[in-house]
Short mmCIF file of C-alpha atoms in Angstrom, two decimals:
data_model
loop_
_atom_site.label_atom_id
_atom_site.label_comp_id
_atom_site.label_asym_id
_atom_site.label_seq_id
_atom_site.Cartn_x
_atom_site.Cartn_y
_atom_site.Cartn_z
CA UNK A 1 -1.01 12.71 3.05
CA UNK A 2 0.27 11.51 6.14
CA UNK A 3 3.03 13.36 8.49
CA UNK A 4 5.98 12.08 8.79
CA UNK A 5 6.77 10.98 12.32
CA UNK A 6 9.68 12.90 13.10
CA UNK A 7 7.49 16.28 11.58
CA UNK A 8 9.28 19.19 13.67
CA UNK A 9 7.22 22.17 14.40
CA UNK A 10 7.33 24.87 11.50
CA UNK A 11 8.78 28.05 13.86
CA UNK A 12 12.10 25.42 13.95
CA UNK A 13 11.81 24.49 10.49
CA UNK A 14 11.40 28.31 9.10
CA UNK A 15 14.52 29.21 11.53
CA UNK A 16 16.99 26.98 9.71
CA UNK A 17 15.55 28.16 6.26
CA UNK A 18 17.87 29.17 3.61
CA UNK A 19 16.43 29.90 0.37
CA UNK A 20 19.13 29.99 -2.55
CA UNK A 21 18.75 30.99 -6.44
CA UNK A 22 21.37 28.97 -8.41
CA UNK A 23 22.15 29.96 -12.06
CA UNK A 24 22.07 27.08 -14.97
CA UNK A 25 24.59 26.28 -16.82
CA UNK A 26 22.77 26.01 -19.75
CA UNK A 27 18.29 26.18 -19.74
CA UNK A 28 17.25 23.06 -18.88
CA UNK A 29 13.72 22.12 -18.37
CA UNK A 30 12.76 25.95 -19.00
CA UNK A 31 14.73 27.07 -16.02
CA UNK A 32 17.81 29.08 -16.17
CA UNK A 33 18.00 29.66 -12.38
CA UNK A 34 17.29 27.36 -10.06
CA UNK A 35 15.29 28.52 -6.58
CA UNK A 36 15.59 25.59 -3.46
CA UNK A 37 15.55 25.71 0.37
CA UNK A 38 18.04 24.42 2.33
CA UNK A 39 16.46 23.44 6.07
CA UNK A 40 18.89 21.57 8.55
CA UNK A 41 17.71 18.53 10.41
CA UNK A 42 19.59 16.92 13.25
CA UNK A 43 20.57 14.22 10.73
CA UNK A 44 22.04 16.96 8.25
CA UNK A 45 20.61 18.94 5.18
CA UNK A 46 17.43 18.46 3.41
CA UNK A 47 16.32 20.04 0.33
CA UNK A 48 12.70 21.07 -0.31
CA UNK A 49 12.57 22.71 -4.16
CA UNK A 50 9.00 21.60 -5.92
CA UNK A 51 8.80 23.26 -9.19
CA UNK A 52 7.39 26.73 -8.67
CA UNK A 53 4.26 25.29 -11.07
CA UNK A 54 3.77 22.70 -8.67
CA UNK A 55 0.50 22.85 -6.48
CA UNK A 56 0.66 22.80 -2.88
CA UNK A 57 -0.04 19.23 -2.65
CA UNK A 58 2.60 18.05 -5.30
CA UNK A 59 4.73 20.49 -2.88
CA UNK A 60 3.66 18.62 0.02
CA UNK A 61 5.07 15.13 -0.83
CA UNK A 62 8.24 17.20 -1.23
CA UNK A 63 8.52 18.46 1.90
CA UNK A 64 7.52 15.02 3.63
CA UNK A 65 10.60 13.96 1.87
CA UNK A 66 12.97 16.60 3.53
CA UNK A 67 11.42 16.41 6.89
CA UNK A 68 12.91 12.48 5.94
CA UNK A 69 16.22 13.56 5.30
CA UNK A 70 16.94 15.57 7.70
CA UNK A 71 14.63 14.56 10.71
CA UNK A 72 14.19 10.52 10.03
CA UNK A 73 16.21 7.52 9.75
CA UNK A 74 16.92 6.30 6.16
CA UNK A 75 16.96 2.36 5.35
CA UNK A 76 20.69 0.91 5.48
CA UNK A 77 22.54 0.84 1.96
CA UNK A 78 23.17 -2.68 0.26
CA UNK A 79 25.89 -1.19 -1.80
CA UNK A 80 28.25 1.93 -1.59
CA UNK A 81 28.54 2.72 -5.63
CA UNK A 82 26.01 3.50 -7.43
CA UNK A 83 26.27 4.08 -11.54
CA UNK A 84 25.55 7.85 -12.57
CA UNK A 85 24.92 8.69 -15.90
CA UNK A 86 25.07 12.38 -17.55
CA UNK A 87 22.94 15.16 -18.56
CA UNK A 88 22.61 16.31 -21.98
CA UNK A 89 19.98 19.67 -22.65
CA UNK A 90 18.74 20.35 -25.49
CA UNK A 91 21.69 21.94 -26.63
CA UNK A 92 22.65 22.28 -30.52
CA UNK A 93 24.61 19.39 -31.48
CA UNK A 94 28.14 21.30 -31.75
CA UNK A 95 27.99 21.80 -27.78
CA UNK A 96 27.37 18.56 -26.68
CA UNK A 97 31.10 17.01 -26.33
CA UNK A 98 31.33 20.66 -24.05
CA UNK A 99 28.51 19.50 -21.88
CA UNK A 100 29.77 15.89 -21.85
CA UNK A 101 33.32 17.09 -20.82
CA UNK A 102 32.25 18.39 -17.34
CA UNK A 103 31.28 14.38 -16.36
CA UNK A 104 34.67 11.89 -15.42
CA UNK A 105 34.09 8.96 -17.27
CA UNK A 106 30.51 8.42 -17.66
CA UNK A 107 29.54 5.31 -19.44
CA UNK A 108 25.73 6.30 -19.91
CA UNK A 109 23.88 9.44 -21.40
CA UNK A 110 20.96 10.49 -21.25
CA UNK A 111 19.91 13.26 -24.11
CA UNK A 112 17.23 15.73 -23.63
CA UNK A 113 14.78 15.66 -27.13
CA UNK A 114 11.16 16.65 -28.16
CA UNK A 115 12.30 21.13 -26.77
CA UNK A 116 9.31 23.23 -27.87
CA UNK A 117 10.79 25.00 -31.35
CA UNK A 118 13.09 22.72 -31.91
CA UNK A 119 12.70 19.73 -34.71
CA UNK A 120 12.98 16.11 -35.13
CA UNK A 121 16.13 16.46 -37.29
CA UNK A 122 17.62 18.92 -34.05
CA UNK A 123 17.08 15.32 -32.05
CA UNK A 124 18.71 13.28 -34.51
CA UNK A 125 22.07 15.14 -34.31
CA UNK A 126 22.17 15.69 -30.86
CA UNK A 127 22.20 11.81 -29.84
CA UNK A 128 24.52 11.13 -33.18
CA UNK A 129 26.78 13.74 -31.67
CA UNK A 130 26.36 11.99 -28.27
CA UNK A 131 27.12 8.44 -29.95
CA UNK A 132 30.33 10.08 -31.65
CA UNK A 133 31.54 11.22 -28.39
CA UNK A 134 30.60 8.88 -26.12
CA UNK A 135 31.56 5.76 -28.52
CA UNK A 136 29.59 2.57 -29.29
CA UNK A 137 29.70 0.76 -26.57
CA UNK A 138 28.21 3.85 -24.33
CA UNK A 139 24.69 3.62 -23.32
CA UNK A 140 21.92 6.33 -24.59
CA UNK A 141 18.76 6.61 -23.37
CA UNK A 142 16.51 9.80 -24.32
CA UNK A 143 13.42 12.02 -22.51
CA UNK A 144 11.15 13.70 -23.91
CA UNK A 145 8.97 14.63 -20.68
CA UNK A 146 5.48 13.64 -22.42
CA UNK A 147 6.31 15.83 -25.15
CA UNK A 148 5.24 14.05 -28.19
CA UNK A 149 1.63 12.69 -29.26
CA UNK A 150 1.72 8.87 -30.01
CA UNK A 151 1.89 9.09 -33.91
CA UNK A 152 5.18 11.94 -32.69
CA UNK A 153 6.86 9.45 -30.55
CA UNK A 154 6.32 6.29 -32.80
CA UNK A 155 7.83 8.44 -35.93
CA UNK A 156 10.41 10.18 -33.34
CA UNK A 157 11.64 6.70 -31.48
CA UNK A 158 11.87 4.69 -34.60
CA UNK A 159 14.26 7.33 -35.95
CA UNK A 160 16.13 7.97 -32.78
CA UNK A 161 16.67 3.76 -32.18
CA UNK A 162 18.75 3.48 -35.39
CA UNK A 163 21.78 4.93 -33.51
CA UNK A 164 21.33 2.67 -30.32
CA UNK A 165 19.14 3.39 -27.70
CA UNK A 166 19.15 2.09 -23.91
CA UNK A 167 15.50 3.24 -23.62
CA UNK A 168 13.01 6.16 -24.03
CA UNK A 169 11.66 7.92 -20.89
CA UNK A 170 8.05 8.95 -21.18
CA UNK A 171 7.57 9.82 -24.60
CA UNK A 172 3.87 10.78 -24.25
CA UNK A 173 2.40 12.27 -21.29
CA UNK A 174 -0.59 9.74 -20.50
CA UNK A 175 -0.54 6.05 -19.33
CA UNK A 176 -3.21 5.68 -21.76
CA UNK A 177 -0.55 6.96 -24.55
CA UNK A 178 2.39 4.89 -23.39
CA UNK A 179 0.33 1.69 -23.46
CA UNK A 180 -0.66 2.63 -27.08
CA UNK A 181 2.60 3.49 -28.23
CA UNK A 182 4.49 0.19 -26.96
CA UNK A 183 2.01 -2.18 -29.03
CA UNK A 184 2.76 0.25 -32.01
CA UNK A 185 6.70 0.51 -31.19
CA UNK A 186 6.36 -3.63 -31.05
CA UNK A 187 4.11 -3.57 -34.34
CA UNK A 188 6.88 -1.53 -35.72
CA UNK A 189 9.58 -3.94 -35.10
CA UNK A 190 10.97 -1.44 -33.11
CA UNK A 191 12.61 -2.78 -29.46
CA UNK A 192 13.02 -0.30 -27.46
CA UNK A 193 11.73 -0.09 -23.82
CA UNK A 194 10.40 2.59 -22.63
CA UNK A 195 10.32 3.98 -19.07
CA UNK A 196 8.15 6.22 -16.73
CA UNK A 197 8.72 9.38 -14.91
CA UNK A 198 6.34 11.89 -15.10
CA UNK A 199 3.50 9.15 -14.91
CA UNK A 200 4.94 7.72 -11.46
CA UNK A 201 6.16 10.95 -9.60
CA UNK A 202 3.15 13.27 -10.74
CA UNK A 203 0.14 10.67 -10.29
CA UNK A 204 -2.21 10.01 -7.77
CA UNK A 205 -1.85 6.24 -8.39
CA UNK A 206 1.73 5.80 -9.57
CA UNK A 207 1.67 2.40 -9.69
CA UNK A 208 -0.53 1.99 -12.46
CA UNK A 209 1.74 2.11 -15.16
CA UNK A 210 2.63 -1.32 -13.74
CA UNK A 211 -0.83 -2.64 -13.67
CA UNK A 212 -1.73 -1.55 -17.13
CA UNK A 213 1.29 -2.78 -18.83
CA UNK A 214 2.61 0.86 -19.78
CA UNK A 215 6.06 0.82 -19.45
CA UNK A 216 9.02 -1.60 -18.92
CA UNK A 217 10.69 0.46 -16.30
CA UNK A 218 10.26 3.11 -13.72
CA UNK A 219 11.89 6.27 -13.29
CA UNK A 220 11.51 7.46 -9.02
CA UNK A 221 12.58 10.96 -7.62
CA UNK A 222 12.87 11.04 -3.78
CA UNK A 223 11.41 14.33 -3.57
CA UNK A 224 8.35 13.86 -5.36
CA UNK A 225 7.75 10.70 -4.44
CA UNK A 226 7.40 11.72 -0.86
CA UNK A 227 11.00 10.27 0.43
CA UNK A 228 13.08 7.46 0.19
CA UNK A 229 11.18 4.73 2.08
CA UNK A 230 7.83 5.52 -0.19
CA UNK A 231 9.75 5.62 -3.23
CA UNK A 232 11.55 1.81 -2.06
CA UNK A 233 7.47 0.62 -1.39
CA UNK A 234 6.60 1.63 -5.04
CA UNK A 235 9.62 0.35 -6.47
CA UNK A 236 8.48 -3.04 -5.07
CA UNK A 237 4.88 -2.88 -5.80
CA UNK A 238 5.89 -2.06 -9.17
CA UNK A 239 7.88 -4.82 -9.72
CA UNK A 240 9.69 -3.28 -12.68
CA UNK A 241 12.96 -2.45 -12.70
CA UNK A 242 14.00 1.70 -11.58
CA UNK A 243 16.46 4.01 -12.64
CA UNK A 244 16.54 6.45 -9.63
CA UNK A 245 16.92 10.30 -11.09
CA UNK A 246 17.16 13.73 -9.19
CA UNK A 247 14.85 16.61 -9.79
CA UNK A 248 17.08 19.18 -10.81
CA UNK A 249 18.83 19.05 -7.34
CA UNK A 250 21.58 20.86 -5.69
CA UNK A 251 24.23 18.34 -4.26
CA UNK A 252 21.95 17.50 -0.79
CA UNK A 253 19.13 16.48 -2.63
CA UNK A 254 21.41 14.11 -5.19
CA UNK A 255 22.44 13.06 -2.36
CA UNK A 256 18.75 11.90 -1.14
CA UNK A 257 18.79 10.14 -4.48
CA UNK A 258 21.76 8.03 -4.10
CA UNK A 259 20.84 6.65 -0.59
CA UNK A 260 17.60 5.70 -2.59
CA UNK A 261 19.79 4.26 -5.03
CA UNK A 262 22.26 2.08 -3.04
CA UNK A 263 18.96 0.61 -0.76
CA UNK A 264 17.46 -0.55 -3.46
CA UNK A 265 17.28 -4.33 -3.74
CA UNK A 266 18.35 -4.65 -7.30
CA UNK A 267 19.89 -1.71 -9.57
CA UNK A 268 20.56 -2.63 -13.39
CA UNK A 269 20.77 0.79 -14.86
CA UNK A 270 23.07 3.77 -14.35
CA UNK A 271 21.02 7.06 -12.55
CA UNK A 272 20.77 10.20 -13.21
CA UNK A 273 22.23 11.61 -10.32
CA UNK A 274 24.88 13.63 -12.25
CA UNK A 275 22.91 16.88 -12.51
CA UNK A 276 24.87 18.81 -10.11
CA UNK A 277 26.75 19.65 -13.47
CA UNK A 278 24.41 21.77 -14.93
CA UNK A 279 24.46 23.92 -11.69
CA UNK A 280 27.11 26.78 -12.33
CA UNK A 281 27.17 26.78 -8.64
CA UNK A 282 25.95 24.81 -5.71
CA UNK A 283 25.57 24.75 -1.80
CA UNK A 284 28.72 22.53 -1.33
CA UNK A 285 32.26 23.35 -1.77
CA UNK A 286 33.05 20.08 -3.98
CA UNK A 287 29.62 19.76 -5.27
CA UNK A 288 28.48 15.73 -5.67
CA UNK A 289 29.98 14.94 -9.17
CA UNK A 290 30.30 11.46 -10.21
CA UNK A 291 33.91 9.99 -10.51
CA UNK A 292 34.44 7.50 -13.20
CA UNK A 293 30.28 7.26 -13.67
CA UNK A 294 29.67 6.73 -10.11
CA UNK A 295 28.79 8.29 -6.61
CA UNK A 296 29.53 6.54 -3.55
CA UNK A 297 27.33 6.87 -0.53
CA UNK A 298 30.45 7.58 1.70
CA UNK A 299 30.75 11.18 -0.11
CA UNK A 300 26.58 11.48 -0.65
CA UNK A 301 26.41 11.29 3.17
CA UNK A 302 28.78 14.10 3.43
CA UNK A 303 27.65 16.34 0.97
CA UNK A 304 24.18 16.31 3.41
CA UNK A 305 26.35 17.90 6.43
CA UNK A 306 28.89 19.92 3.91
CA UNK A 307 26.93 22.57 3.33
CA UNK A 308 29.11 25.71 3.12
CA UNK A 309 27.02 29.00 4.38
CA UNK A 310 29.47 31.13 2.41
CA UNK A 311 27.88 29.54 -0.99
CA UNK A 312 24.35 29.78 1.01
CA UNK A 313 25.14 33.58 1.76
CA UNK A 314 26.98 33.89 -2.04
CA UNK A 315 23.30 32.72 -3.60
CA UNK A 316 20.69 33.98 -1.00
CA UNK A 317 17.60 34.69 -3.23
CA UNK A 318 16.17 38.00 -3.12
CA UNK A 319 13.74 39.45 -0.66
CA UNK A 320 10.63 38.92 -2.43
CA UNK A 321 11.53 35.42 -3.65
CA UNK A 322 12.70 34.30 -0.12
CA UNK A 323 9.40 35.32 1.54
CA UNK A 324 7.07 33.75 -1.26
CA UNK A 325 9.13 30.59 -0.63
CA UNK A 326 8.50 30.82 3.15
CA UNK A 327 4.56 31.35 2.76
CA UNK A 328 4.86 28.27 0.44
CA UNK A 329 6.30 26.81 3.47
CA UNK A 330 3.72 27.46 5.73
CA UNK A 331 0.72 26.47 3.38
CA UNK A 332 2.55 23.91 2.49
CA UNK A 333 3.16 22.41 6.02
CA UNK A 334 -0.08 22.08 7.31
CA UNK A 335 -1.22 19.86 4.18
CA UNK A 336 1.27 17.45 6.45
#
């Protein structure tokens, strides 16, 4: 990949790299403790936190995004406020109200479904409870993280759509499956838009979903796509409505997502940038949580500069994990 124009020297990156381990409120995406590396650049703090199973080549895009946020220039925002959805993990229905209680007046909720070991009945109970708490006018979207086959997705979405869904995110894993699923839903008279996430952020060709008619919307994330500017290019080339989401980030990473959402020419959907609520603690004293369902660019920019040294120390990862991340950073840097 092309190295960022403002790429600092590796010793400079390592000199001010802080590895943290943040406990989760509830298990999410198989993660109980979220590890991240905080890097300090001349334009504020940046976050590098590719999931541990990702290859170095994938992690290099995340590092390019961190360098852009800490050392590069960001596009100017065209809006000062970004709507944000709440996120409900694959919890029992009885816990939904407590999860949503951590969000201030949210109007949109993303619900995790297709969790391993759970059933469609579990998903339906969870979505119904979200509808009860949110009310008839609230917007609900579901996210399967590509876990269903086409047949499973057709069955599940035909059932879940009865609760009233805004869209379904990555119901199947591959672009080919998404194409077939969209046709199957249309034939079954299930009017439900499909959003692509993993098929964008983990693909060698992120534009294939648009080219092959696999999705109605694209979900874009700053870190996996290599930065704010690269994500803007992908949205422009895809020509589809976009939703900006986080990658289970700290408030520093979420701030980058807010800057992307604020720079999009059009933004018709609330964004998945409220996941700080899933962390039991953060690296800033005032976590970047939406107020009245929104985040502002002012608060996002402030969060990028407000990392608390006491919190970095309190949540410092064990020595062996620090070594692992520093070695990974050196390997990844060589790929830029």
